[in-house]
Amino acid sequence: MAISNFTGSAQLDAGIITELRGKFVETAYARAIMDDFCRTFGGHDFVSGSLTKTYDRLGKITAGNLTEGTDASATTLSDTEVSLTVSERGIGVLYGDQLDVGSAPGNRARVAGIMGKGYADWVEQKLLDLATSFTAQKGTSGATADEDLLLAAINAAEVAELDGPLFAVVFPTFIHNLRGVLGNSSTTNPVFMRADVLSRIGPAMTNSYVGTLFEVDMFKSTNCPLDTSAVDRVSVLLPMHAEQFPLRRLIGVPHEGPFAGTPWDGRVTFERDESGRLTEMWATGDWDVDAVALDWGVGMTSIK
C-alpha cells in the first residue's frame, strides 16, 4: 500500500498524529498479503488526470512451417482490453474525548490499528474476490479442501502454461486439512524468499506464509471470498511472475491540491471537531481492482 499521511487540523498534537499514523501503517502493511503480491509483481499502477485506465492483454502467437519461395502469411496480433476506474473508498471513526478519560493509555493507537486492519482487509477482499472470475475453477460446492484439490489446480495452471513459480492464497481451513494429511512436510526454501523477490516484499508475505508444497508457496487469509452458495470459500492459485500476474490495482494520484503527487491509498487524516468534543479519524483511498486476464489464475472452491 502506498500509505500517505496528512492532517486536516493544526490543532492536533504532532506526537499523537505520528503515533496514530504509525500504528495504522504498521497494521495495514502486515495484513494485506494480496496487495503485497500485487505491488511486488507489477500489479500496482497509478493514474492522474483521469479516473480510468485501459490495459491491453496480447493474444498468443504460434509458429508454423514456411516454404522457400512462397510468401508467408503473418498472424494478425489480437488483444483484449480491460478498463479500471478508480473510486473513493475508506474507513472512519468518531473518537470522543470521553474515551480519553475512561480508557487505558494508548487507546487511540489501538483504534488506529483496528482502522488499519479494516482498510487492509477491504483491499484484500476486493483482490481475492477476483478469484471467482477466473476461467479455470477446481473443486465443487461442499467439497473438502485437500491435497487433491491443490494438485488439480497446479495441474490446470501448468497445462495453461502459466509461468512459474506459483503461489496460493487459501482459507485457513484449507491449510488445516493439508496439515492433517501432510504433517510438517513442506520445504524450507520458499520461492518468495529468493533474493530477487525478498528485497521487494512487505511483512504481510512473511506473516501469512505457511509452507511450500509441490513447489507452490502457500499463504493463508480469512479474506478468501464466499462463492455464490455463501457456504464455500474460493481460494486462488496464481503465478509469481511480473509478465503473467493477472491482477491490477489502479490508484488515483491527485495532480493538484494539497495532496498533489501522492498516491491516494491509505491516506490517514485527522480532523478536530471542537463543538462535538471529538476527533474524526479517517483512512481513505481512490482505487479499483480487476483481472486483466481470466486464464492467468485458478480458483479453488471448497467447504469453509
PDB file of C-alpha atoms in Angstrom:
ATOM      1  CA  MET A   1       0.000   0.000   0.000  1.00  0.00           C
ATOM      2  CA  ALA A   2       1.174   3.494  -0.828  1.00  0.00           C
ATOM      3  CA  ILE A   3       0.388   4.989   2.568  1.00  0.00           C
ATOM      4  CA  SER A   4       0.148   8.779   2.620  1.00  0.00           C
ATOM      5  CA  ASN A   5      -0.163  10.771   5.819  1.00  0.00           C
ATOM      6  CA  PHE A   6      -1.685  14.218   6.290  1.00  0.00           C
ATOM      7  CA  THR A   7      -3.615  16.044   8.933  1.00  0.00           C
ATOM      8  CA  GLY A   8      -6.605  18.276   8.400  1.00  0.00           C
ATOM      9  CA  SER A   9      -6.070  20.330  11.560  1.00  0.00           C
ATOM     10  CA  ALA A  10      -3.088  22.021  13.131  1.00  0.00           C
ATOM     11  CA  GLN A  11      -4.813  21.751  16.497  1.00  0.00           C
ATOM     12  CA  LEU A  12      -3.849  18.100  16.930  1.00  0.00           C
ATOM     13  CA  ASP A  13      -0.686  17.289  18.812  1.00  0.00           C
ATOM     14  CA  ALA A  14       2.115  16.299  16.385  1.00  0.00           C
ATOM     15  CA  GLY A  15       3.272  13.432  18.619  1.00  0.00           C
ATOM     16  CA  ILE A  16      -0.192  11.901  18.724  1.00  0.00           C
ATOM     17  CA  ILE A  17      -0.521  12.222  14.949  1.00  0.00           C
ATOM     18  CA  THR A  18       2.787  10.447  14.377  1.00  0.00           C
ATOM     19  CA  GLU A  19       1.885   7.628  16.775  1.00  0.00           C
ATOM     20  CA  LEU A  20      -1.563   7.043  15.269  1.00  0.00           C
ATOM     21  CA  ARG A  21      -0.328   7.089  11.680  1.00  0.00           C
ATOM     22  CA  GLY A  22       2.452   4.713  12.602  1.00  0.00           C
ATOM     23  CA  LYS A  23       0.044   2.234  14.153  1.00  0.00           C
ATOM     24  CA  PHE A  24      -2.255   2.379  11.126  1.00  0.00           C
ATOM     25  CA  VAL A  25       0.608   1.819   8.686  1.00  0.00           C
ATOM     26  CA  GLU A  26       2.116  -0.982  10.787  1.00  0.00           C
ATOM     27  CA  THR A  27      -1.181  -2.872  10.922  1.00  0.00           C
ATOM     28  CA  ALA A  28      -2.137  -2.311   7.287  1.00  0.00           C
ATOM     29  CA  TYR A  29       1.223  -3.375   5.867  1.00  0.00           C
ATOM     30  CA  ALA A  30       1.254  -6.510   7.999  1.00  0.00           C
ATOM     31  CA  ARG A  31      -2.245  -7.531   6.876  1.00  0.00           C
ATOM     32  CA  ALA A  32      -2.721  -7.135   3.097  1.00  0.00           C
ATOM     33  CA  ILE A  33      -0.984 -10.185   1.626  1.00  0.00           C
ATOM     34  CA  MET A  34      -2.582  -9.896  -1.838  1.00  0.00           C
ATOM     35  CA  ASP A  35      -1.730  -6.214  -2.106  1.00  0.00           C
ATOM     36  CA  ASP A  36       1.828  -7.138  -1.181  1.00  0.00           C
ATOM     37  CA  PHE A  37       1.977  -9.559  -4.116  1.00  0.00           C
ATOM     38  CA  CYS A  38       0.219  -7.070  -6.388  1.00  0.00           C
ATOM     39  CA  ARG A  39       2.772  -4.403  -5.597  1.00  0.00           C
ATOM     40  CA  THR A  40       5.770  -6.749  -5.801  1.00  0.00           C
ATOM     41  CA  PHE A  41       4.906  -8.300  -9.160  1.00  0.00           C
ATOM     42  CA  GLY A  42       3.842  -5.214 -11.072  1.00  0.00           C
ATOM     43  CA  GLY A  43       0.123  -5.195 -10.367  1.00  0.00           C
ATOM     44  CA  HIS A  44       0.191  -1.709  -8.823  1.00  0.00           C
ATOM     45  CA  ASP A  45      -0.409   1.162 -11.224  1.00  0.00           C
ATOM     46  CA  PHE A  46      -1.289   4.839 -10.915  1.00  0.00           C
ATOM     47  CA  VAL A  47      -3.495   7.291 -12.790  1.00  0.00           C
ATOM     48  CA  SER A  48      -3.675  11.092 -12.732  1.00  0.00           C
ATOM     49  CA  GLY A  49      -5.682  13.470 -14.896  1.00  0.00           C
ATOM     50  CA  SER A  50      -8.279  10.750 -15.491  1.00  0.00           C
ATOM     51  CA  LEU A  51     -10.270   8.277 -13.422  1.00  0.00           C
ATOM     52  CA  THR A  52      -9.902   5.424 -15.940  1.00  0.00           C
ATOM     53  CA  LYS A  53      -7.010   3.460 -17.405  1.00  0.00           C
ATOM     54  CA  THR A  54      -7.169   0.701 -20.017  1.00  0.00           C
ATOM     55  CA  TYR A  55      -4.914  -2.359 -20.119  1.00  0.00           C
ATOM     56  CA  ASP A  56      -4.170  -4.488 -23.196  1.00  0.00           C
ATOM     57  CA  ARG A  57      -3.610  -8.210 -22.993  1.00  0.00           C
ATOM     58  CA  LEU A  58      -1.972  -9.554 -26.166  1.00  0.00           C
ATOM     59  CA  GLY A  59      -3.102 -12.884 -27.592  1.00  0.00           C
ATOM     60  CA  LYS A  60      -0.916 -15.935 -28.074  1.00  0.00           C
ATOM     61  CA  ILE A  61       1.247 -16.240 -31.203  1.00  0.00           C
ATOM     62  CA  THR A  62       2.194 -19.638 -32.607  1.00  0.00           C
ATOM     63  CA  ALA A  63       4.901 -20.610 -35.107  1.00  0.00           C
ATOM     64  CA  GLY A  64       4.364 -22.691 -38.248  1.00  0.00           C
ATOM     65  CA  ASN A  65       6.136 -24.143 -41.292  1.00  0.00           C
ATOM     66  CA  LEU A  66       7.467 -21.902 -44.049  1.00  0.00           C
ATOM     67  CA  THR A  67       8.142 -22.893 -47.677  1.00  0.00           C
ATOM     68  CA  GLU A  68      11.050 -21.433 -49.585  1.00  0.00           C
ATOM     69  CA  GLY A  69       9.940 -19.195 -52.448  1.00  0.00           C
ATOM     70  CA  THR A  70       6.395 -18.948 -51.129  1.00  0.00           C
ATOM     71  CA  ASP A  71       5.047 -15.822 -49.480  1.00  0.00           C
ATOM     72  CA  ALA A  72       4.441 -16.413 -45.809  1.00  0.00           C
ATOM     73  CA  SER A  73       1.293 -15.193 -44.054  1.00  0.00           C
ATOM     74  CA  ALA A  74       1.739 -13.231 -40.883  1.00  0.00           C
ATOM     75  CA  THR A  75      -0.566 -13.730 -37.919  1.00  0.00           C
ATOM     76  CA  THR A  76      -2.746 -10.792 -37.005  1.00  0.00           C
ATOM     77  CA  LEU A  77      -1.907  -9.787 -33.469  1.00  0.00           C
ATOM     78  CA  SER A  78      -5.020  -9.850 -31.310  1.00  0.00           C
ATOM     79  CA  ASP A  79      -5.611  -8.180 -27.983  1.00  0.00           C
ATOM     80  CA  THR A  80      -8.280  -7.749 -25.364  1.00  0.00           C
ATOM     81  CA  GLU A  81      -8.818  -4.697 -23.196  1.00  0.00           C
ATOM     82  CA  VAL A  82      -9.806  -4.238 -19.568  1.00  0.00           C
ATOM     83  CA  SER A  83     -10.547  -0.807 -18.107  1.00  0.00           C
ATOM     84  CA  LEU A  84     -10.294   0.143 -14.442  1.00  0.00           C
ATOM     85  CA  THR A  85     -11.987   3.216 -12.982  1.00  0.00           C
ATOM     86  CA  VAL A  86     -10.899   4.481  -9.588  1.00  0.00           C
ATOM     87  CA  SER A  87     -13.477   5.389  -6.941  1.00  0.00           C
ATOM     88  CA  GLU A  88     -13.324   6.579  -3.356  1.00  0.00           C
ATOM     89  CA  ARG A  89     -13.102   4.084  -0.500  1.00  0.00           C
ATOM     90  CA  GLY A  90     -12.405   4.495   3.161  1.00  0.00           C
ATOM     91  CA  ILE A  91     -12.992   3.879   6.825  1.00  0.00           C
ATOM     92  CA  GLY A  92     -13.685   6.457   9.527  1.00  0.00           C
ATOM     93  CA  VAL A  93     -14.135   6.637  13.285  1.00  0.00           C
ATOM     94  CA  LEU A  94     -15.578   9.364  15.525  1.00  0.00           C
ATOM     95  CA  TYR A  95     -13.378   9.314  18.615  1.00  0.00           C
ATOM     96  CA  GLY A  96     -14.990  11.199  21.502  1.00  0.00           C
ATOM     97  CA  ASP A  97     -12.984  12.983  24.188  1.00  0.00           C
ATOM     98  CA  GLN A  98     -14.661  10.901  26.901  1.00  0.00           C
ATOM     99  CA  LEU A  99     -12.769   7.891  25.573  1.00  0.00           C
ATOM    100  CA  ASP A 100      -9.528   9.640  26.509  1.00  0.00           C
ATOM    101  CA  VAL A 101     -10.834   9.936  30.052  1.00  0.00           C
ATOM    102  CA  GLY A 102     -12.295   6.485  30.502  1.00  0.00           C
ATOM    103  CA  SER A 103      -9.924   4.239  28.534  1.00  0.00           C
ATOM    104  CA  ALA A 104      -6.429   2.979  29.244  1.00  0.00           C
ATOM    105  CA  PRO A 105      -3.399   4.829  27.830  1.00  0.00           C
ATOM    106  CA  GLY A 106      -2.703   4.013  24.189  1.00  0.00           C
ATOM    107  CA  ASN A 107      -6.348   3.547  23.246  1.00  0.00           C
ATOM    108  CA  ARG A 108      -6.152   5.915  20.276  1.00  0.00           C
ATOM    109  CA  ALA A 109      -3.279   3.872  18.873  1.00  0.00           C
ATOM    110  CA  ARG A 110      -5.311   0.697  19.295  1.00  0.00           C
ATOM    111  CA  VAL A 111      -8.183   2.302  17.396  1.00  0.00           C
ATOM    112  CA  ALA A 112      -5.781   3.347  14.629  1.00  0.00           C
ATOM    113  CA  GLY A 113      -4.576  -0.254  14.451  1.00  0.00           C
ATOM    114  CA  ILE A 114      -8.161  -1.505  14.105  1.00  0.00           C
ATOM    115  CA  MET A 115      -8.683   1.002  11.290  1.00  0.00           C
ATOM    116  CA  GLY A 116      -5.524  -0.234   9.570  1.00  0.00           C
ATOM    117  CA  LYS A 117      -6.775  -3.807   9.773  1.00  0.00           C
ATOM    118  CA  GLY A 118     -10.187  -2.814   8.410  1.00  0.00           C
ATOM    119  CA  TYR A 119      -8.716  -0.869   5.487  1.00  0.00           C
ATOM    120  CA  ALA A 120      -6.238  -3.618   4.613  1.00  0.00           C
ATOM    121  CA  ASP A 121      -8.966  -6.274   4.793  1.00  0.00           C
ATOM    122  CA  TRP A 122     -11.097  -4.285   2.340  1.00  0.00           C
ATOM    123  CA  VAL A 123      -8.203  -4.105  -0.149  1.00  0.00           C
ATOM    124  CA  GLU A 124      -7.563  -7.811   0.371  1.00  0.00           C
ATOM    125  CA  GLN A 125     -11.201  -8.783  -0.099  1.00  0.00           C
ATOM    126  CA  LYS A 126     -11.528  -6.871  -3.358  1.00  0.00           C
ATOM    127  CA  LEU A 127      -8.419  -8.523  -4.804  1.00  0.00           C
ATOM    128  CA  LEU A 128      -9.324 -12.018  -3.619  1.00  0.00           C
ATOM    129  CA  ASP A 129     -12.898 -11.634  -4.915  1.00  0.00           C
ATOM    130  CA  LEU A 130     -11.380 -11.798  -8.398  1.00  0.00           C
ATOM    131  CA  ALA A 131     -10.554 -15.488  -7.805  1.00  0.00           C
ATOM    132  CA  THR A 132     -14.186 -16.319  -8.558  1.00  0.00           C
ATOM    133  CA  SER A 133     -13.891 -14.829 -12.064  1.00  0.00           C
ATOM    134  CA  PHE A 134     -11.051 -16.998 -13.377  1.00  0.00           C
ATOM    135  CA  THR A 135     -11.932 -19.351 -16.223  1.00  0.00           C
ATOM    136  CA  ALA A 136     -10.227 -22.305 -14.541  1.00  0.00           C
ATOM    137  CA  GLN A 137     -12.107 -23.357 -11.398  1.00  0.00           C
ATOM    138  CA  LYS A 138     -11.382 -26.511  -9.430  1.00  0.00           C
ATOM    139  CA  GLY A 139     -13.378 -28.093  -6.621  1.00  0.00           C
ATOM    140  CA  THR A 140     -17.113 -28.162  -6.053  1.00  0.00           C
ATOM    141  CA  SER A 141     -19.571 -26.856  -3.512  1.00  0.00           C
ATOM    142  CA  GLY A 142     -19.307 -28.819  -0.295  1.00  0.00           C
ATOM    143  CA  ALA A 143     -16.014 -30.437  -1.304  1.00  0.00           C
ATOM    144  CA  THR A 144     -13.198 -30.769   1.217  1.00  0.00           C
ATOM    145  CA  ALA A 145     -10.123 -28.621   0.721  1.00  0.00           C
ATOM    146  CA  ASP A 146      -7.354 -31.188   0.445  1.00  0.00           C
ATOM    147  CA  GLU A 147      -4.210 -32.270  -1.360  1.00  0.00           C
ATOM    148  CA  ASP A 148      -6.164 -33.463  -4.423  1.00  0.00           C
ATOM    149  CA  LEU A 149      -7.767 -30.038  -4.879  1.00  0.00           C
ATOM    150  CA  LEU A 150      -4.398 -28.309  -4.701  1.00  0.00           C
ATOM    151  CA  LEU A 151      -2.840 -30.773  -7.167  1.00  0.00           C
ATOM    152  CA  ALA A 152      -5.733 -30.326  -9.608  1.00  0.00           C
ATOM    153  CA  ALA A 153      -5.256 -26.550  -9.500  1.00  0.00           C
ATOM    154  CA  ILE A 154      -1.492 -26.878 -10.017  1.00  0.00           C
ATOM    155  CA  ASN A 155      -2.083 -29.137 -12.997  1.00  0.00           C
ATOM    156  CA  ALA A 156      -4.553 -26.658 -14.503  1.00  0.00           C
ATOM    157  CA  ALA A 157      -2.023 -23.849 -14.123  1.00  0.00           C
ATOM    158  CA  GLU A 158       0.780 -25.891 -15.664  1.00  0.00           C
ATOM    159  CA  VAL A 159      -1.377 -27.061 -18.587  1.00  0.00           C
ATOM    160  CA  ALA A 160      -2.315 -23.413 -19.201  1.00  0.00           C
ATOM    161  CA  GLU A 161       1.427 -22.686 -19.384  1.00  0.00           C
ATOM    162  CA  LEU A 162       1.425 -20.154 -16.572  1.00  0.00           C
ATOM    163  CA  ASP A 163       4.961 -19.034 -15.921  1.00  0.00           C
ATOM    164  CA  GLY A 164       6.069 -20.237 -12.521  1.00  0.00           C
ATOM    165  CA  PRO A 165       6.781 -20.158  -9.752  1.00  0.00           C
ATOM    166  CA  LEU A 166       3.261 -20.384  -8.371  1.00  0.00           C
ATOM    167  CA  PHE A 167       1.741 -19.297  -5.080  1.00  0.00           C
ATOM    168  CA  ALA A 168      -1.626 -19.924  -3.441  1.00  0.00           C
ATOM    169  CA  VAL A 169      -3.676 -17.828  -1.030  1.00  0.00           C
ATOM    170  CA  VAL A 170      -6.155 -20.111   0.706  1.00  0.00           C
ATOM    171  CA  PHE A 171      -8.689 -20.062   3.514  1.00  0.00           C
ATOM    172  CA  PRO A 172      -7.217 -21.320   6.848  1.00  0.00           C
ATOM    173  CA  THR A 173      -9.390 -24.469   6.778  1.00  0.00           C
ATOM    174  CA  PHE A 174      -7.559 -25.485   3.594  1.00  0.00           C
ATOM    175  CA  ILE A 175      -4.247 -25.241   5.456  1.00  0.00           C
ATOM    176  CA  HIS A 176      -5.686 -27.143   8.414  1.00  0.00           C
ATOM    177  CA  ASN A 177      -6.716 -30.040   6.181  1.00  0.00           C
ATOM    178  CA  LEU A 178      -3.352 -30.146   4.413  1.00  0.00           C
ATOM    179  CA  ARG A 179      -1.529 -30.238   7.725  1.00  0.00           C
ATOM    180  CA  GLY A 180      -3.669 -33.199   8.776  1.00  0.00           C
ATOM    181  CA  VAL A 181      -2.672 -35.130   5.663  1.00  0.00           C
ATOM    182  CA  LEU A 182       0.889 -33.999   5.067  1.00  0.00           C
ATOM    183  CA  GLY A 183       2.027 -33.033   8.543  1.00  0.00           C
ATOM    184  CA  ASN A 184       5.087 -30.789   8.579  1.00  0.00           C
ATOM    185  CA  SER A 185       6.392 -31.889   5.201  1.00  0.00           C
ATOM    186  CA  SER A 186       6.688 -28.511   3.476  1.00  0.00           C
ATOM    187  CA  THR A 187      10.057 -27.409   2.156  1.00  0.00           C
ATOM    188  CA  THR A 188      12.151 -24.846   3.966  1.00  0.00           C
ATOM    189  CA  ASN A 189      13.082 -22.724   0.918  1.00  0.00           C
ATOM    190  CA  PRO A 190      10.037 -20.678  -0.085  1.00  0.00           C
ATOM    191  CA  VAL A 191      10.190 -19.176  -3.549  1.00  0.00           C
ATOM    192  CA  PHE A 192       9.107 -15.741  -2.357  1.00  0.00           C
ATOM    193  CA  MET A 193      12.265 -15.553  -0.233  1.00  0.00           C
ATOM    194  CA  ARG A 194      14.541 -15.646  -3.294  1.00  0.00           C
ATOM    195  CA  ALA A 195      16.992 -12.776  -3.401  1.00  0.00           C
ATOM    196  CA  ASP A 196      15.327 -11.173  -6.443  1.00  0.00           C
ATOM    197  CA  VAL A 197      11.965 -11.067  -4.642  1.00  0.00           C
ATOM    198  CA  LEU A 198      12.979 -10.705  -0.996  1.00  0.00           C
ATOM    199  CA  SER A 199      14.120  -7.110  -1.298  1.00  0.00           C
ATOM    200  CA  ARG A 200      10.668  -6.050  -2.557  1.00  0.00           C
ATOM    201  CA  ILE A 201       8.323  -7.851  -0.178  1.00  0.00           C
ATOM    202  CA  GLY A 202       6.418  -6.422   2.762  1.00  0.00           C
ATOM    203  CA  PRO A 203       5.667  -8.012   6.142  1.00  0.00           C
ATOM    204  CA  ALA A 204       2.298  -9.402   5.013  1.00  0.00           C
ATOM    205  CA  MET A 205       4.025 -12.082   2.946  1.00  0.00           C
ATOM    206  CA  THR A 206       6.109 -13.246   5.867  1.00  0.00           C
ATOM    207  CA  ASN A 207       3.212 -13.063   8.327  1.00  0.00           C
ATOM    208  CA  SER A 208       0.862 -15.119   6.136  1.00  0.00           C
ATOM    209  CA  TYR A 209       3.335 -17.713   4.837  1.00  0.00           C
ATOM    210  CA  VAL A 210       2.571 -21.307   5.851  1.00  0.00           C
ATOM    211  CA  GLY A 211       4.839 -23.538   3.788  1.00  0.00           C
ATOM    212  CA  THR A 212       5.882 -24.611   0.301  1.00  0.00           C
ATOM    213  CA  LEU A 213       4.117 -27.670  -1.128  1.00  0.00           C
ATOM    214  CA  PHE A 214       4.750 -29.127  -4.587  1.00  0.00           C
ATOM    215  CA  GLU A 215       6.857 -26.037  -5.448  1.00  0.00           C
ATOM    216  CA  VAL A 216       3.940 -23.746  -4.541  1.00  0.00           C
ATOM    217  CA  ASP A 217       4.300 -21.146  -1.774  1.00  0.00           C
ATOM    218  CA  MET A 218       1.210 -21.395   0.454  1.00  0.00           C
ATOM    219  CA  PHE A 219      -0.300 -18.384   2.235  1.00  0.00           C
ATOM    220  CA  LYS A 220      -3.452 -18.172   4.356  1.00  0.00           C
ATOM    221  CA  SER A 221      -6.112 -15.461   4.527  1.00  0.00           C
ATOM    222  CA  THR A 222      -9.563 -15.273   6.095  1.00  0.00           C
ATOM    223  CA  ASN A 223     -10.494 -12.864   3.296  1.00  0.00           C
ATOM    224  CA  CYS A 224     -10.889 -15.596   0.675  1.00  0.00           C
ATOM    225  CA  PRO A 225     -14.379 -14.922  -0.732  1.00  0.00           C
ATOM    226  CA  LEU A 226     -17.559 -16.924  -0.341  1.00  0.00           C
ATOM    227  CA  ASP A 227     -18.911 -18.412  -3.556  1.00  0.00           C
ATOM    228  CA  THR A 228     -22.471 -17.882  -4.772  1.00  0.00           C
ATOM    229  CA  SER A 229     -23.776 -20.506  -2.334  1.00  0.00           C
ATOM    230  CA  ALA A 230     -22.437 -18.443   0.599  1.00  0.00           C
ATOM    231  CA  VAL A 231     -21.288 -21.776   2.053  1.00  0.00           C
ATOM    232  CA  ASP A 232     -17.978 -22.436   0.303  1.00  0.00           C
ATOM    233  CA  ARG A 233     -14.746 -20.466   0.151  1.00  0.00           C
ATOM    234  CA  VAL A 234     -12.800 -19.773  -3.033  1.00  0.00           C
ATOM    235  CA  SER A 235      -9.019 -19.866  -2.677  1.00  0.00           C
ATOM    236  CA  VAL A 236      -6.690 -18.923  -5.516  1.00  0.00           C
ATOM    237  CA  LEU A 237      -3.533 -20.126  -7.284  1.00  0.00           C
ATOM    238  CA  LEU A 238      -1.523 -17.502  -9.172  1.00  0.00           C
ATOM    239  CA  PRO A 239       1.802 -17.106 -10.994  1.00  0.00           C
ATOM    240  CA  MET A 240       4.531 -15.275  -9.114  1.00  0.00           C
ATOM    241  CA  HIS A 241       5.620 -13.619 -12.327  1.00  0.00           C
ATOM    242  CA  ALA A 242       5.553  -9.998 -13.447  1.00  0.00           C
ATOM    243  CA  GLU A 243       4.654 -10.825 -17.072  1.00  0.00           C
ATOM    244  CA  GLN A 244       1.706 -13.037 -16.178  1.00  0.00           C
ATOM    245  CA  PHE A 245       0.448 -11.647 -12.891  1.00  0.00           C
ATOM    246  CA  PRO A 246      -3.255 -11.202 -13.700  1.00  0.00           C
ATOM    247  CA  LEU A 247      -4.410  -8.695 -11.096  1.00  0.00           C
ATOM    248  CA  ARG A 248      -4.191  -4.928 -11.310  1.00  0.00           C
ATOM    249  CA  ARG A 249      -4.807  -2.319  -8.638  1.00  0.00           C
ATOM    250  CA  LEU A 250      -5.156   1.166 -10.085  1.00  0.00           C
ATOM    251  CA  ILE A 251      -4.589   4.003  -7.602  1.00  0.00           C
ATOM    252  CA  GLY A 252      -5.510   7.620  -8.230  1.00  0.00           C
ATOM    253  CA  VAL A 253      -2.926  10.374  -7.801  1.00  0.00           C
ATOM    254  CA  PRO A 254      -4.186  13.986  -7.444  1.00  0.00           C
ATOM    255  CA  HIS A 255      -2.304  16.310  -9.775  1.00  0.00           C
ATOM    256  CA  GLU A 256      -3.442  19.443  -7.962  1.00  0.00           C
ATOM    257  CA  GLY A 257      -4.437  20.477  -4.466  1.00  0.00           C
ATOM    258  CA  PRO A 258      -2.827  19.839  -1.050  1.00  0.00           C
ATOM    259  CA  PHE A 259      -2.164  16.149  -1.803  1.00  0.00           C
ATOM    260  CA  ALA A 260      -0.786  16.609  -5.338  1.00  0.00           C
ATOM    261  CA  GLY A 261       1.589  13.895  -6.479  1.00  0.00           C
ATOM    262  CA  THR A 262       0.837  11.498  -3.613  1.00  0.00           C
ATOM    263  CA  PRO A 263      -0.929   8.192  -4.369  1.00  0.00           C
ATOM    264  CA  TRP A 264      -4.346   8.213  -2.688  1.00  0.00           C
ATOM    265  CA  ASP A 265      -4.172   4.925  -0.832  1.00  0.00           C
ATOM    266  CA  GLY A 266      -4.488   4.686   2.925  1.00  0.00           C
ATOM    267  CA  ARG A 267      -4.410   8.471   3.278  1.00  0.00           C
ATOM    268  CA  VAL A 268      -4.514   8.933   7.056  1.00  0.00           C
ATOM    269  CA  THR A 269      -6.140  12.188   8.166  1.00  0.00           C
ATOM    270  CA  PHE A 270      -7.473  13.654  11.403  1.00  0.00           C
ATOM    271  CA  GLU A 271      -9.911  16.499  11.876  1.00  0.00           C
ATOM    272  CA  ARG A 272     -10.775  18.110  15.197  1.00  0.00           C
ATOM    273  CA  ASP A 273     -14.468  18.863  15.880  1.00  0.00           C
ATOM    274  CA  GLU A 274     -14.329  21.022  18.971  1.00  0.00           C
ATOM    275  CA  SER A 275     -18.067  21.687  19.093  1.00  0.00           C
ATOM    276  CA  GLY A 276     -18.615  17.921  19.273  1.00  0.00           C
ATOM    277  CA  ARG A 277     -15.634  17.283  21.565  1.00  0.00           C
ATOM    278  CA  LEU A 278     -14.348  14.577  19.278  1.00  0.00           C
ATOM    279  CA  THR A 279     -11.762  13.761  16.642  1.00  0.00           C
ATOM    280  CA  GLU A 280     -12.609  12.348  13.221  1.00  0.00           C
ATOM    281  CA  MET A 281     -10.079   9.666  12.257  1.00  0.00           C
ATOM    282  CA  TRP A 282     -10.115   8.731   8.565  1.00  0.00           C
ATOM    283  CA  ALA A 283      -8.243   6.388   6.217  1.00  0.00           C
ATOM    284  CA  THR A 284      -9.280   6.820   2.594  1.00  0.00           C
ATOM    285  CA  GLY A 285      -8.258   5.736  -0.874  1.00  0.00           C
ATOM    286  CA  ASP A 286      -9.163   6.189  -4.527  1.00  0.00           C
ATOM    287  CA  TRP A 287      -8.633   2.937  -6.396  1.00  0.00           C
ATOM    288  CA  ASP A 288     -10.025  -0.007  -8.350  1.00  0.00           C
ATOM    289  CA  VAL A 289      -9.043  -3.645  -8.933  1.00  0.00           C
ATOM    290  CA  ASP A 290      -9.638  -6.112 -11.770  1.00  0.00           C
ATOM    291  CA  ALA A 291      -8.136  -9.082 -13.593  1.00  0.00           C
ATOM    292  CA  VAL A 292      -6.521  -8.314 -16.960  1.00  0.00           C
ATOM    293  CA  ALA A 293      -6.519 -11.995 -17.944  1.00  0.00           C
ATOM    294  CA  LEU A 294      -9.064 -14.549 -16.710  1.00  0.00           C
ATOM    295  CA  ASP A 295      -6.879 -17.510 -17.722  1.00  0.00           C
ATOM    296  CA  TRP A 296      -3.860 -16.499 -15.656  1.00  0.00           C
ATOM    297  CA  GLY A 297      -5.155 -17.922 -12.385  1.00  0.00           C
ATOM    298  CA  VAL A 298      -7.088 -20.849 -10.900  1.00  0.00           C
ATOM    299  CA  GLY A 299      -9.901 -20.666  -8.354  1.00  0.00           C
ATOM    300  CA  MET A 300     -10.282 -23.459  -5.794  1.00  0.00           C
ATOM    301  CA  THR A 301     -13.719 -23.984  -4.256  1.00  0.00           C
ATOM    302  CA  SER A 302     -14.146 -25.932  -1.019  1.00  0.00           C
ATOM    303  CA  ILE A 303     -16.294 -26.024   2.101  1.00  0.00           C
ATOM    304  CA  LYS A 304     -15.314 -23.303   4.535  1.00  0.00           C
TER     305      LYS A 304
END
